[in-house]
Amino acid sequence: MTAVLTAPQRAARRRRTLVVLAVLTLVVVAAFLTVDVTGSWDYALQQRGRRLAAMAVVAVAVAVSTVLFQTVTDNRILTPEIMGFDRLFVLIQTVGVFTLGAATVTTADPRLRFAVEVVVLIGFGALLYRSLFGRTERDVYVLVLLGVVLGSTFTSLTLLVSRLIDPNEFLTLQDLLFASFNSVDRQMLALSAVLVAVVTAGVWRLLPRLDVVALGRDTAVGLGVEHRRVVNRALLAVAVLVAVATALVGPITFLGLLVANLARQLLGTHRHAWVLPGAALLALLALVGGQLVLEQVFGFNSSLSIVVNFVGGIVFISLLIREPRQ
Amino acid sequence: MIEIESVTKSYGDVRVLDDVSLTIPTGGITSLVGANGAGKSTLLSVAARLVPADGGRVRVDGMDVATAPGPVLARRLGVLRQENAMSVRLTVRELVAFGRFPHSGGRLTAEDHRLVDEAMAWFELGPLADRHLDQLSGGQRQRAYVAMVMCQGTDHVLLDEPLNNLDMRHAVQMMRMLRGMADELGRTVVLVVHDVNVASCYSDRIVAMREGRLVAEGPTAELMTPELLRKVFDVEVEVHELAGRRIGVPWS
Ligand SMILES: Nc1ncnc2c1ncn2[C@@H]1O[C@H](COP(=O)(O)OP(=O)(O)OP(=O)(O)O)[C@@H](O)[C@H]1O
Ligand SMILES: [Mg+2]
């Protein structure tokens, strides 16, 4: 048995953990920016800086969306990605290119494109929540299965529609879908950064209430939290953040799961004011550190999501096995 | 005052609450008794706006619980459910401190901290304050949940089987504390109990339910009769007077 720490001791340890995470992240970021620069420093810093910015935006989006989703659904295993949010996003883009043509989609105002995609994701999230998570009796295994089914349905539909697309247009679609940190569009990046900043700032005011929502619906209502309102706002934020992350780099299914659970474990609390920064730092650490190791040590270039999904997948399965059956 | 007016509730085809009307006066302890599945928890949940009624309404101090703003109601009405499992891992102190949320909005003042310590002391949770809930025994955990509700400091308290898992000493302590709250602070306490003798010894009024309906309600002395107990529980019970209290002894 671990020794029982008092509340101030716990707080001190939490603070220490967060500081260590921040320092580690800084070190990795500095290494990422400076290691092995050949030729012009200006150019290298600019290139790497942009990739770093993309990773930071994705890290925050993934961390915040996963933690919020898990809080309002009162579970620690399912994430928006596991429930098929990101693959639905891919499907929407594919259907868009198919019905409207690649030219229309790529020349359209990215803000408009984004707005349409987000609205569909919000609808999906609301439907999912009302029909599944809102109920009292539920089985996490059924939900996982449903996520798998939804995800593969979206993927199959995407494949089907992309077969029907004109080969030239398909190339454009590929560019849209298989974005990576190396090829992030500057305008898109700016838009994403603003969106993530605005949403995160909006979420910040919800944090004390989210701490209560995490105790379960009935306790939260008993303590006077307007549960439905908080849940709706959180789901709205989740939809926007998942859309941003997926638009920037495509699906990284298990990153959120990994960092949300690790943050709760390391910090020893469920309080959002701690868990959100912790999870975001961990996500950035994983993305930047992973990219650095892959590039410098193994000479690979863009297989980070494979590694993240491999590790994350293992964690997912172990969480699932440990979940006590109700 | 809690006014329950013609409340109905069904799950599928099953009527769990059938036109229940009841007024619980301000101040004093009211015990809700009835067999398993009689609808006690459902009635309490509807009154605490945890479950929406299909028909009828509940008012607390004149406010309709279905429409009153959550934070306002939470400063008037506290509720303990029968089951309290949570998926987050909390220490006893953290849990009890959540009782202050309706007042502090998550930022505890010195006064809040004092009330948290006081509630923990009352339930002898001091030595356990920094333990996680999953490291406690069932009765210790139950005391922590009740302490949270008490910490909320509301005029009306609804408790669903607060004596669950408690040993004799802690059960008596809990009932004495509720008695004190009712007598000295004028609070309104409604609790579900399965032991009719606890209801008989500590409460001012008894409300008896059976199959979703109200069977009887009134002052404790009037309701502690063999006839009524048979009607409510389907068991033969002798009622004896013991040191001025009515004690039911079931036999078969
Ligand atoms: N969510 C639900 N779905 C379907 N039926 C339910 C639900 N909750 C309760 N019931 C049914 O409603 C009836 C009343 O349940 P309730 O929990 O109010 O009983 P109770 O009087 O509190 O019983 P106990 O003494 O066992 O706690 C029971 O028959 C129960 O099976
Ligand atoms: Mg019950």
PDB file of N, CA, C and O in Angstrom, chain A residues 254-290:
ATOM      1  N   PHE A 254      -5.451   7.054 -31.133  1.00  0.00           N
ATOM      2  CA  PHE A 254      -5.254   6.724 -29.720  1.00  0.00           C
ATOM      3  C   PHE A 254      -4.452   7.744 -28.915  1.00  0.00           C
ATOM      4  O   PHE A 254      -4.201   7.533 -27.742  1.00  0.00           O
ATOM      5  N   LEU A 255      -4.049   8.831 -29.556  1.00  0.00           N
ATOM      6  CA  LEU A 255      -3.239   9.812 -28.828  1.00  0.00           C
ATOM      7  C   LEU A 255      -3.987  10.365 -27.612  1.00  0.00           C
ATOM      8  O   LEU A 255      -3.449  10.435 -26.511  1.00  0.00           O
ATOM      9  N   GLY A 256      -5.248  10.754 -27.823  1.00  0.00           N
ATOM     10  CA  GLY A 256      -6.035  11.352 -26.748  1.00  0.00           C
ATOM     11  C   GLY A 256      -6.183  10.414 -25.565  1.00  0.00           C
ATOM     12  O   GLY A 256      -6.003  10.798 -24.407  1.00  0.00           O
ATOM     13  N   LEU A 257      -6.503   9.172 -25.863  1.00  0.00           N
ATOM     14  CA  LEU A 257      -6.681   8.169 -24.807  1.00  0.00           C
ATOM     15  C   LEU A 257      -5.428   8.061 -23.951  1.00  0.00           C
ATOM     16  O   LEU A 257      -5.464   8.054 -22.725  1.00  0.00           O
ATOM     17  N   LEU A 258      -4.305   8.002 -24.667  1.00  0.00           N
ATOM     18  CA  LEU A 258      -3.013   7.848 -24.014  1.00  0.00           C
ATOM     19  C   LEU A 258      -2.744   9.007 -23.054  1.00  0.00           C
ATOM     20  O   LEU A 258      -2.453   8.811 -21.878  1.00  0.00           O
ATOM     21  N   VAL A 259      -2.852  10.223 -23.548  1.00  0.00           N
ATOM     22  CA  VAL A 259      -2.436  11.367 -22.729  1.00  0.00           C
ATOM     23  C   VAL A 259      -3.448  11.693 -21.634  1.00  0.00           C
ATOM     24  O   VAL A 259      -3.064  12.105 -20.537  1.00  0.00           O
ATOM     25  N   ALA A 260      -4.728  11.473 -21.889  1.00  0.00           N
ATOM     26  CA  ALA A 260      -5.725  11.787 -20.856  1.00  0.00           C
ATOM     27  C   ALA A 260      -5.535  10.876 -19.645  1.00  0.00           C
ATOM     28  O   ALA A 260      -5.518  11.341 -18.498  1.00  0.00           O
ATOM     29  N   ASN A 261      -5.371   9.592 -19.900  1.00  0.00           N
ATOM     30  CA  ASN A 261      -5.225   8.664 -18.784  1.00  0.00           C
ATOM     31  C   ASN A 261      -3.888   8.819 -18.072  1.00  0.00           C
ATOM     32  O   ASN A 261      -3.804   8.741 -16.850  1.00  0.00           O
ATOM     33  N   LEU A 262      -2.856   9.065 -18.873  1.00  0.00           N
ATOM     34  CA  LEU A 262      -1.538   9.260 -18.277  1.00  0.00           C
ATOM     35  C   LEU A 262      -1.526  10.511 -17.399  1.00  0.00           C
ATOM     36  O   LEU A 262      -0.973  10.515 -16.303  1.00  0.00           O
ATOM     37  N   ALA A 263      -2.162  11.567 -17.867  1.00  0.00           N
ATOM     38  CA  ALA A 263      -2.199  12.812 -17.097  1.00  0.00           C
ATOM     39  C   ALA A 263      -2.927  12.600 -15.774  1.00  0.00           C
ATOM     40  O   ALA A 263      -2.445  13.025 -14.716  1.00  0.00           O
ATOM     41  N   ARG A 264      -4.072  11.931 -15.811  1.00  0.00           N
ATOM     42  CA  ARG A 264      -4.806  11.684 -14.567  1.00  0.00           C
ATOM     43  C   ARG A 264      -3.974  10.852 -13.595  1.00  0.00           C
ATOM     44  O   ARG A 264      -3.947  11.096 -12.395  1.00  0.00           O
ATOM     45  N   GLN A 265      -3.276   9.854 -14.164  1.00  0.00           N
ATOM     46  CA  GLN A 265      -2.478   8.972 -13.333  1.00  0.00           C
ATOM     47  C   GLN A 265      -1.297   9.711 -12.702  1.00  0.00           C
ATOM     48  O   GLN A 265      -1.073   9.634 -11.494  1.00  0.00           O
ATOM     49  N   LEU A 266      -0.551  10.446 -13.534  1.00  0.00           N
ATOM     50  CA  LEU A 266       0.640  11.142 -13.042  1.00  0.00           C
ATOM     51  C   LEU A 266       0.280  12.217 -12.034  1.00  0.00           C
ATOM     52  O   LEU A 266       0.978  12.421 -11.049  1.00  0.00           O
ATOM     53  N   LEU A 267      -0.826  12.930 -12.293  1.00  0.00           N
ATOM     54  CA  LEU A 267      -1.178  14.041 -11.427  1.00  0.00           C
ATOM     55  C   LEU A 267      -2.027  13.590 -10.236  1.00  0.00           C
ATOM     56  O   LEU A 267      -2.200  14.332  -9.277  1.00  0.00           O
ATOM     57  N   GLY A 268      -2.559  12.384 -10.316  1.00  0.00           N
ATOM     58  CA  GLY A 268      -3.333  11.852  -9.194  1.00  0.00           C
ATOM     59  C   GLY A 268      -4.581  12.643  -8.874  1.00  0.00           C
ATOM     60  O   GLY A 268      -4.969  12.777  -7.719  1.00  0.00           O
ATOM     61  N   THR A 269      -5.232  13.189  -9.885  1.00  0.00           N
ATOM     62  CA  THR A 269      -6.455  13.949  -9.662  1.00  0.00           C
ATOM     63  C   THR A 269      -7.290  13.896 -10.925  1.00  0.00           C
ATOM     64  O   THR A 269      -6.797  13.530 -11.985  1.00  0.00           O
ATOM     65  N   HIS A 270      -8.588  14.239 -10.789  1.00  0.00           N
ATOM     66  CA  HIS A 270      -9.396  14.352 -11.998  1.00  0.00           C
ATOM     67  C   HIS A 270      -9.715  15.814 -12.277  1.00  0.00           C
ATOM     68  O   HIS A 270     -10.426  16.146 -13.184  1.00  0.00           O
ATOM     69  N   ARG A 271      -9.195  16.716 -11.435  1.00  0.00           N
ATOM     70  CA  ARG A 271      -9.533  18.131 -11.582  1.00  0.00           C
ATOM     71  C   ARG A 271      -9.015  18.676 -12.902  1.00  0.00           C
ATOM     72  O   ARG A 271      -7.838  18.548 -13.224  1.00  0.00           O
ATOM     73  N   HIS A 272      -9.931  19.324 -13.633  1.00  0.00           N
ATOM     74  CA  HIS A 272      -9.600  19.719 -15.004  1.00  0.00           C
ATOM     75  C   HIS A 272      -8.511  20.780 -15.075  1.00  0.00           C
ATOM     76  O   HIS A 272      -7.744  20.807 -16.022  1.00  0.00           O
ATOM     77  N   ALA A 273      -8.464  21.639 -14.084  1.00  0.00           N
ATOM     78  CA  ALA A 273      -7.444  22.685 -14.111  1.00  0.00           C
ATOM     79  C   ALA A 273      -6.043  22.070 -14.093  1.00  0.00           C
ATOM     80  O   ALA A 273      -5.075  22.682 -14.535  1.00  0.00           O
ATOM     81  N   TRP A 274      -5.908  20.840 -13.571  1.00  0.00           N
ATOM     82  CA  TRP A 274      -4.627  20.137 -13.599  1.00  0.00           C
ATOM     83  C   TRP A 274      -4.523  19.216 -14.800  1.00  0.00           C
ATOM     84  O   TRP A 274      -3.508  19.151 -15.470  1.00  0.00           O
ATOM     85  N   VAL A 275      -5.572  18.447 -15.019  1.00  0.00           N
ATOM     86  CA  VAL A 275      -5.512  17.390 -16.034  1.00  0.00           C
ATOM     87  C   VAL A 275      -5.375  17.974 -17.444  1.00  0.00           C
ATOM     88  O   VAL A 275      -4.598  17.453 -18.256  1.00  0.00           O
ATOM     89  N   LEU A 276      -6.083  19.063 -17.735  1.00  0.00           N
ATOM     90  CA  LEU A 276      -6.013  19.605 -19.095  1.00  0.00           C
ATOM     91  C   LEU A 276      -4.606  20.063 -19.471  1.00  0.00           C
ATOM     92  O   LEU A 276      -4.084  19.650 -20.512  1.00  0.00           O
ATOM     93  N   PRO A 277      -3.953  20.901 -18.649  1.00  0.00           N
ATOM     94  CA  PRO A 277      -2.576  21.274 -19.017  1.00  0.00           C
ATOM     95  C   PRO A 277      -1.649  20.064 -19.062  1.00  0.00           C
ATOM     96  O   PRO A 277      -0.803  19.960 -19.962  1.00  0.00           O
ATOM     97  N   GLY A 278      -1.828  19.145 -18.104  1.00  0.00           N
ATOM     98  CA  GLY A 278      -0.986  17.953 -18.075  1.00  0.00           C
ATOM     99  C   GLY A 278      -1.135  17.137 -19.348  1.00  0.00           C
ATOM    100  O   GLY A 278      -0.154  16.734 -19.976  1.00  0.00           O
ATOM    101  N   ALA A 279      -2.379  16.916 -19.755  1.00  0.00           N
ATOM    102  CA  ALA A 279      -2.626  16.109 -20.952  1.00  0.00           C
ATOM    103  C   ALA A 279      -2.094  16.818 -22.196  1.00  0.00           C
ATOM    104  O   ALA A 279      -1.522  16.184 -23.093  1.00  0.00           O
ATOM    105  N   ALA A 280      -2.257  18.141 -22.256  1.00  0.00           N
ATOM    106  CA  ALA A 280      -1.775  18.876 -23.424  1.00  0.00           C
ATOM    107  C   ALA A 280      -0.248  18.795 -23.510  1.00  0.00           C
ATOM    108  O   ALA A 280       0.324  18.590 -24.594  1.00  0.00           O
ATOM    109  N   LEU A 281       0.430  18.952 -22.363  1.00  0.00           N
ATOM    110  CA  LEU A 281       1.898  18.842 -22.354  1.00  0.00           C
ATOM    111  C   LEU A 281       2.334  17.449 -22.787  1.00  0.00           C
ATOM    112  O   LEU A 281       3.257  17.289 -23.587  1.00  0.00           O
ATOM    113  N   LEU A 282       1.660  16.439 -22.261  1.00  0.00           N
ATOM    114  CA  LEU A 282       2.008  15.065 -22.632  1.00  0.00           C
ATOM    115  C   LEU A 282       1.807  14.841 -24.125  1.00  0.00           C
ATOM    116  O   LEU A 282       2.619  14.174 -24.783  1.00  0.00           O
ATOM    117  N   ALA A 283       0.738  15.397 -24.665  1.00  0.00           N
ATOM    118  CA  ALA A 283       0.469  15.216 -26.100  1.00  0.00           C
ATOM    119  C   ALA A 283       1.567  15.882 -26.929  1.00  0.00           C
ATOM    120  O   ALA A 283       2.066  15.318 -27.906  1.00  0.00           O
ATOM    121  N   LEU A 284       1.951  17.085 -26.508  1.00  0.00           N
ATOM    122  CA  LEU A 284       3.007  17.782 -27.246  1.00  0.00           C
ATOM    123  C   LEU A 284       4.324  17.015 -27.137  1.00  0.00           C
ATOM    124  O   LEU A 284       5.064  16.855 -28.114  1.00  0.00           O
ATOM    125  N   LEU A 285       4.577  16.534 -25.920  1.00  0.00           N
ATOM    126  CA  LEU A 285       5.788  15.746 -25.686  1.00  0.00           C
ATOM    127  C   LEU A 285       5.803  14.514 -26.587  1.00  0.00           C
ATOM    128  O   LEU A 285       6.811  14.193 -27.228  1.00  0.00           O
ATOM    129  N   ALA A 286       4.674  13.843 -26.661  1.00  0.00           N
ATOM    130  CA  ALA A 286       4.594  12.631 -27.481  1.00  0.00           C
ATOM    131  C   ALA A 286       4.782  12.958 -28.960  1.00  0.00           C
ATOM    132  O   ALA A 286       5.516  12.266 -29.676  1.00  0.00           O
ATOM    133  N   LEU A 287       4.143  14.022 -29.411  1.00  0.00           N
ATOM    134  CA  LEU A 287       4.224  14.362 -30.837  1.00  0.00           C
ATOM    135  C   LEU A 287       5.628  14.831 -31.217  1.00  0.00           C
ATOM    136  O   LEU A 287       6.245  14.319 -32.154  1.00  0.00           O
ATOM    137  N   VAL A 288       6.126  15.820 -30.477  1.00  0.00           N
ATOM    138  CA  VAL A 288       7.433  16.379 -30.825  1.00  0.00           C
ATOM    139  C   VAL A 288       8.543  15.369 -30.556  1.00  0.00           C
ATOM    140  O   VAL A 288       9.409  15.131 -31.402  1.00  0.00           O
ATOM    141  N   GLY A 289       8.491  14.753 -29.364  1.00  0.00           N
ATOM    142  CA  GLY A 289       9.510  13.764 -29.022  1.00  0.00           C
ATOM    143  C   GLY A 289       9.479  12.598 -29.992  1.00  0.00           C
ATOM    144  O   GLY A 289      10.523  12.135 -30.475  1.00  0.00           O
ATOM    145  N   GLY A 290       8.286  12.131 -30.306  1.00  0.00           N
ATOM    146  CA  GLY A 290       8.149  11.009 -31.229  1.00  0.00           C
ATOM    147  C   GLY A 290       8.701  11.356 -32.599  1.00  0.00           C
ATOM    148  O   GLY A 290       9.471  10.590 -33.196  1.00  0.00           O
TER     149      GLY A 290
END
